[in-house]
Coordinates of C-alpha atoms in Angstrom, one line a residue:
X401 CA 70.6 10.2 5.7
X402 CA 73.4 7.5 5.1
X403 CA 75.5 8.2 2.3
X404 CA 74.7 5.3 0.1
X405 CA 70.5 7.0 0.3
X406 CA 71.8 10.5 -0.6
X407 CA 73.1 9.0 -3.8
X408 CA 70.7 7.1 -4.5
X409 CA 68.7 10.4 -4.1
X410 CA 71.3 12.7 -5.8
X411 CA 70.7 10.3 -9.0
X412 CA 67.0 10.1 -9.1
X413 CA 66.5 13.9 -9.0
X414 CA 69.5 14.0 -11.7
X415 CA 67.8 11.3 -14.1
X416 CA 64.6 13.3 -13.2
X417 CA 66.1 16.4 -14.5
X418 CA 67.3 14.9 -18.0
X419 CA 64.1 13.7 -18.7
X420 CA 62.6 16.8 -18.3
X421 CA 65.0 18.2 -20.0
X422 CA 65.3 15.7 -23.4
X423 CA 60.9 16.1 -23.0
X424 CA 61.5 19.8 -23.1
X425 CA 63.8 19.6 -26.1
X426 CA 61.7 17.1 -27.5
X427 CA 58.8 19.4 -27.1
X428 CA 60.6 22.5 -28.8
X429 CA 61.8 20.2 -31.8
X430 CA 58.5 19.5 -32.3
X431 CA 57.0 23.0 -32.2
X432 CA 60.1 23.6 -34.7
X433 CA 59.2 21.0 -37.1
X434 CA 55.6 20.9 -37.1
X435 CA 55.1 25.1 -37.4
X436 CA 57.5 24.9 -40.6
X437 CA 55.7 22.2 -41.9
X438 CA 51.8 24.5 -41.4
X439 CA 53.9 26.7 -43.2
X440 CA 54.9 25.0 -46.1
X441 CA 51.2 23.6 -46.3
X442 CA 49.6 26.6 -46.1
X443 CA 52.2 28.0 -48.8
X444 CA 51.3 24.9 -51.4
X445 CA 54.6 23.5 -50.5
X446 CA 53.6 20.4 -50.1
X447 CA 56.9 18.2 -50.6
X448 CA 58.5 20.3 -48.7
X449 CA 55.5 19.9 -46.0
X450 CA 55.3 16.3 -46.0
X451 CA 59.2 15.5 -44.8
X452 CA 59.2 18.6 -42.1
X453 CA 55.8 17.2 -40.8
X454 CA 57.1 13.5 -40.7
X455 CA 60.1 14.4 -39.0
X456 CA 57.8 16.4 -36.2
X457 CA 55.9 13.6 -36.1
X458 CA 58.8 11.4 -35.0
X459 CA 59.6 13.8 -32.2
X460 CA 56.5 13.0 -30.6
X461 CA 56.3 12.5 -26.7
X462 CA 55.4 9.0 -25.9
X463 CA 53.4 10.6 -22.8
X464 CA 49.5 9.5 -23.3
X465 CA 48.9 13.7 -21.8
X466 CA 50.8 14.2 -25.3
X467 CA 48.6 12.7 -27.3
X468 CA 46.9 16.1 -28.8
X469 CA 50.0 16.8 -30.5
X470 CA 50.7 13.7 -32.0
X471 CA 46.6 14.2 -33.5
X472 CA 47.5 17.4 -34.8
X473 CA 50.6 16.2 -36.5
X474 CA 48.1 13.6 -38.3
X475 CA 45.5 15.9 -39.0
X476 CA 47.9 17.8 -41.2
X477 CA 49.8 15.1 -43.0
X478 CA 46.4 13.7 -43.6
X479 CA 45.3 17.1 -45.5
X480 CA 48.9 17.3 -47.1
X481 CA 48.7 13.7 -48.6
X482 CA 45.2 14.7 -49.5
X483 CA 47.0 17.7 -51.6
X484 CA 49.9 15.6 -52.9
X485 CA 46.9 12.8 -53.8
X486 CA 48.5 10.5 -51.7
X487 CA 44.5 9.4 -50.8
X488 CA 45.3 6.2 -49.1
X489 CA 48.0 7.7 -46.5
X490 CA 45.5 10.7 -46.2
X491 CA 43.3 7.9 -45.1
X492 CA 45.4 6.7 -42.7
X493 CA 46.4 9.6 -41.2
X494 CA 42.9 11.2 -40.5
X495 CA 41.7 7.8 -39.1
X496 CA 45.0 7.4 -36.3
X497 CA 44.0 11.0 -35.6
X498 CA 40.3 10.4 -34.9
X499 CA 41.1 7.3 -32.9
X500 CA 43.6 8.9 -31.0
X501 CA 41.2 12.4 -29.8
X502 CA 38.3 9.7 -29.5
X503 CA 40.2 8.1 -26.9
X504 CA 41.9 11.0 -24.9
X505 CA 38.9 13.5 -25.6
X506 CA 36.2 11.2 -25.9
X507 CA 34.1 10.7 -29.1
X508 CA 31.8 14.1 -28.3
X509 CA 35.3 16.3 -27.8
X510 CA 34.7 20.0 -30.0
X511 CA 38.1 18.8 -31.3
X512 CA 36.8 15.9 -33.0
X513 CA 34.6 17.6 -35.8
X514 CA 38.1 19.6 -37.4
X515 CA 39.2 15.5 -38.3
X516 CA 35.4 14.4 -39.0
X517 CA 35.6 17.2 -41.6
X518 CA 39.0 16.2 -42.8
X519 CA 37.8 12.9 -44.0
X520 CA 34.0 14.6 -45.2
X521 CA 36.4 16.3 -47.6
X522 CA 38.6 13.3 -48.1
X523 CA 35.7 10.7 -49.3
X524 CA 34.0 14.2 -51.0
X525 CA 37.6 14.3 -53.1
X526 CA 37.7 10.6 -54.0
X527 CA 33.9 10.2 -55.4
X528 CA 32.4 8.4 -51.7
X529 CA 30.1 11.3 -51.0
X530 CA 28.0 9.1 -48.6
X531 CA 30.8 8.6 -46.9
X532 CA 31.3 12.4 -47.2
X533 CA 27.8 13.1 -46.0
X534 CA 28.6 10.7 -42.8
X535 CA 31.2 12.3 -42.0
X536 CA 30.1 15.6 -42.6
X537 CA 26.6 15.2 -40.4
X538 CA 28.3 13.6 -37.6
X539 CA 30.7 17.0 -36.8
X540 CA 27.7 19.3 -37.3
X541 CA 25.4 16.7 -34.5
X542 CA 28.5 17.1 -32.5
X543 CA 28.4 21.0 -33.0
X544 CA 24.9 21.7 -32.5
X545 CA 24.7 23.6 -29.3
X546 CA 28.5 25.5 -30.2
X547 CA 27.2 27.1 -33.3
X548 CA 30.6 29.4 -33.2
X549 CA 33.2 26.7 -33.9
X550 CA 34.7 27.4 -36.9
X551 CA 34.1 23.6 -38.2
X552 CA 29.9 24.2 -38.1
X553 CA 30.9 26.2 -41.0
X554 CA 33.3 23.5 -42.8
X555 CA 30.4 20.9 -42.3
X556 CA 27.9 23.4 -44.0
X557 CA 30.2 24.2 -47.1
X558 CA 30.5 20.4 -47.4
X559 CA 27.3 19.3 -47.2
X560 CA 26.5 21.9 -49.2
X561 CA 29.2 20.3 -52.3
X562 CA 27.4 17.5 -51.8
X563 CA 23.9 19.0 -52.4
X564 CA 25.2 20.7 -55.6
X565 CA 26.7 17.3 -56.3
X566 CA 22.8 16.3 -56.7
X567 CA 21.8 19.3 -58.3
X568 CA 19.9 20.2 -55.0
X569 CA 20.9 23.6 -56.0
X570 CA 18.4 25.2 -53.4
X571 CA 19.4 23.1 -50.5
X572 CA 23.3 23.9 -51.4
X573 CA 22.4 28.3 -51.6
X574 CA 21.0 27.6 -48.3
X575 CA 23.6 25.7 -46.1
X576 CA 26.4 28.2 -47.8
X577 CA 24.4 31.5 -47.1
X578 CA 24.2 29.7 -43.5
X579 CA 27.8 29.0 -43.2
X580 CA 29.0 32.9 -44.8
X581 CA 26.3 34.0 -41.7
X582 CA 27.6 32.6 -39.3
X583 CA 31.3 33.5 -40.3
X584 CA 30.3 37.0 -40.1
X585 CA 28.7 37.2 -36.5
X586 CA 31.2 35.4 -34.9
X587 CA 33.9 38.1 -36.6
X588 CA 35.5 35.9 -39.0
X589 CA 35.6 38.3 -41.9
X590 CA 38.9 38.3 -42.8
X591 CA 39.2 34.4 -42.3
X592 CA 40.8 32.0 -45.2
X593 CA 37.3 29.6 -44.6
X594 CA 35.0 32.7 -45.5
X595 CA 36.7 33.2 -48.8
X596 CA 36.1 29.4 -49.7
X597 CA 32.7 29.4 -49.1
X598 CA 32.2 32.7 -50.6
X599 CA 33.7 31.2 -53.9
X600 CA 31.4 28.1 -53.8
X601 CA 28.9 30.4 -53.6
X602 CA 29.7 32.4 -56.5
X603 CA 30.3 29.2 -58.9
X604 CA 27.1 27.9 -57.5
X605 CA 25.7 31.2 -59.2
X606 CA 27.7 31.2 -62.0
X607 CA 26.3 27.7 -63.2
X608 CA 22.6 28.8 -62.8
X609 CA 23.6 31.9 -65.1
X610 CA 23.6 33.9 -62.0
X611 CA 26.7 35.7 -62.4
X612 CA 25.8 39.3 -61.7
X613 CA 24.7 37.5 -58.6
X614 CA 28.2 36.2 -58.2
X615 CA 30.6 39.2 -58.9
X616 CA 30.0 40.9 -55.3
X617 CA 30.7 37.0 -53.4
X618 CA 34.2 36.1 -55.7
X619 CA 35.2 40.0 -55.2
X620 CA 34.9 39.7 -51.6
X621 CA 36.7 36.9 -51.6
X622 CA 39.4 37.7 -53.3
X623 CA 39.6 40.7 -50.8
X624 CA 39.9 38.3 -47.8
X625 CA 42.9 36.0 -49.9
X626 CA 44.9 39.3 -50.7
X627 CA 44.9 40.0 -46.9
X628 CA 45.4 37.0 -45.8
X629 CA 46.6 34.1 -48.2
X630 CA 48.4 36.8 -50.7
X631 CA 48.1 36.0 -54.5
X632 CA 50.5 33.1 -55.0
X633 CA 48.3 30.5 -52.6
X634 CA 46.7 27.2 -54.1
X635 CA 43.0 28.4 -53.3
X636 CA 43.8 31.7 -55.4
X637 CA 44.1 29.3 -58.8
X638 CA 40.2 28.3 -57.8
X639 CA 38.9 31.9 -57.1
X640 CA 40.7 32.8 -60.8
X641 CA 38.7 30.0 -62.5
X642 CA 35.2 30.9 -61.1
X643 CA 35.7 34.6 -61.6
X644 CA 36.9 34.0 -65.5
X645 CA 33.7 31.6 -65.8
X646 CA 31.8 34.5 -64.5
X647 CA 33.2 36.9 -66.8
X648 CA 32.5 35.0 -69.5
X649 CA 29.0 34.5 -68.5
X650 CA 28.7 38.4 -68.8
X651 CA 30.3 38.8 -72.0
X652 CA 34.1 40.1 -70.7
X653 CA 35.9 37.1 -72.7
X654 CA 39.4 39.1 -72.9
X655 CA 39.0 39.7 -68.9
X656 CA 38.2 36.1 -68.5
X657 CA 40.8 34.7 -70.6
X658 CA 43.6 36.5 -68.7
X659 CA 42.4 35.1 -65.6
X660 CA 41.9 31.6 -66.3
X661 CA 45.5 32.2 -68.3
X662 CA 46.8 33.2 -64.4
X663 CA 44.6 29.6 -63.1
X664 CA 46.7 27.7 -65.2
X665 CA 50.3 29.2 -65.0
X666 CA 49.7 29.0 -60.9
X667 CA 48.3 25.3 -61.2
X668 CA 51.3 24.4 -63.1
X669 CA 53.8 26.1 -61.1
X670 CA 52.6 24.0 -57.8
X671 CA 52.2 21.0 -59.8
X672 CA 55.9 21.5 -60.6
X673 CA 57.2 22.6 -56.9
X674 CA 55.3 19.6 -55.5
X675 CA 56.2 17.0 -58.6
X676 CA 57.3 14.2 -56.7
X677 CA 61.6 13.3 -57.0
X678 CA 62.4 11.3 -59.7
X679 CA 63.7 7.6 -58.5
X680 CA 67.7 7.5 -58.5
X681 CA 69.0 4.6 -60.1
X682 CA 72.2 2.8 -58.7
X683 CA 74.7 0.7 -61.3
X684 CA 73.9 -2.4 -60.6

């Protein structure tokens, strides 16, 4: 090997090297950045979330085999914005992400109903419920012959707001006893999902004048949040307010008063952690 080949060699397994070094620091930036933003989402942090999660997202790999990360990363700003209320970047977000697993996964991928039901609850949020309902039908079709992915039962609890939505109260009962059903035989007990539907349940009863009915579903989920989501999480403000509705439906008014008393102080304590900056204004 002439000397003038070894180098050029010698450089092309150096340059080789460094970029699989700055990918792998890339990489671990964004596995930094994007955990401590799920964090700071699932905490009700969602300032907080939205700058950590837009910094992971600019670490992204440009490499197309990358492209599930990038998804992810817009699935969860999507349903951050969505929290904040930013609905037109949630939008955005949760379409980028659908296009991007439609084109890497193709359009019938098991990872493409966990976005399908982003936006379900997105259009559900804003008043589009037929676009809700689209969205929500197309991941269950997607899902029908993996009856244990988690998102069959997101599509049923949807679908099942949007049945209540109509006052198809019997239609709604059904696709949420179906969803808690299928949480339990594929041993998701303890799971976060479980206590949602459970409390949709349990206001679903509440409303009909139901609520001895509903005591048993709202205590089991409050179970599942102590364990798992502990008492100061966003969804524990929505548990409060159907169990002091409940209460009050069976005559406890002091016991329902204190809890809707806790709804509101933990509504207002996240409305102030996540109260957007206010504006600084420079001398002109």
């Amino acid at each position: 090997m002439s000397r003038r080949t070894f180098h050029a060699v010698a450089i092309g397994m150096l340059c080789g090297v460094l970029c699989c070094a700055t990918a792998q620091a890339e990489l671990n930036l964004w596995v930094s950045y994007y955990y401590q933003g799920q964090d700071n989402f699932r905490a009700g942090e969602y300032r907080d979330a939205d700058t950590i999660l837009q910094t992971a997202k600019a670490e992204y790999c440009r490499d197309e085999s990358e492209a599930h990360r990038l998804a992810s990363n817009l699935d969860t700003l999507g349903l951050n914005c969505m929290a904040l209320q930013d609905y037109e970047s949630s939008e955005k977000f949760l379409l980028c992400a659908l296009s991007l697993k439609e084109q890497a996964l193709g359009k019938e991928s098991r990872w493409i109903p966990c976005t399908l039901n982003n936006l379900g609850d997105l259009y559900f949020v804003t008043g589009d419920p037929a676009k809700a309902e689209q969205e929500y039908r197309r991941s269950l079709k997607i899902n029908e012959s993996d009856q244990q992915n988690i998102e069959v039962c997101r599509g049923l609890n949807g679908m099942a707001l949007i049945h209540n939505k109509r006052a198809e109260y019997v239609e709604a009962e059904e696709l949420l006893k179906r969803a808690i059903d299928l949480h339990q035989r594929h041993q998701r007990r303890w799971h976060p999902y479980l206590a949602t539907t459970l409390i949709n349940l349990g206001a679903l009863y509440v409303n009909q004048d139901r609520a001895a009915e509903a005591e048993p579903l709202l205590k089991q989920a409050e179970l599942i949040q102590d364990k798992t989501v502990g008492e100061s999480h966003p969804d524990v403000a929505l548990r409060l307010s159907a169990q002091a509705a409940m209460y009050a439906k069976l005559g406890k008014v002091k016991r329902a008063a204190r809890l809707e008393k806790r709804a509101e102080d933990m509504r207002a304590q996240f409305a102030e952690i996540n109260k957007a900056p206010a504006e600084v204004k420079t001398a002109e």
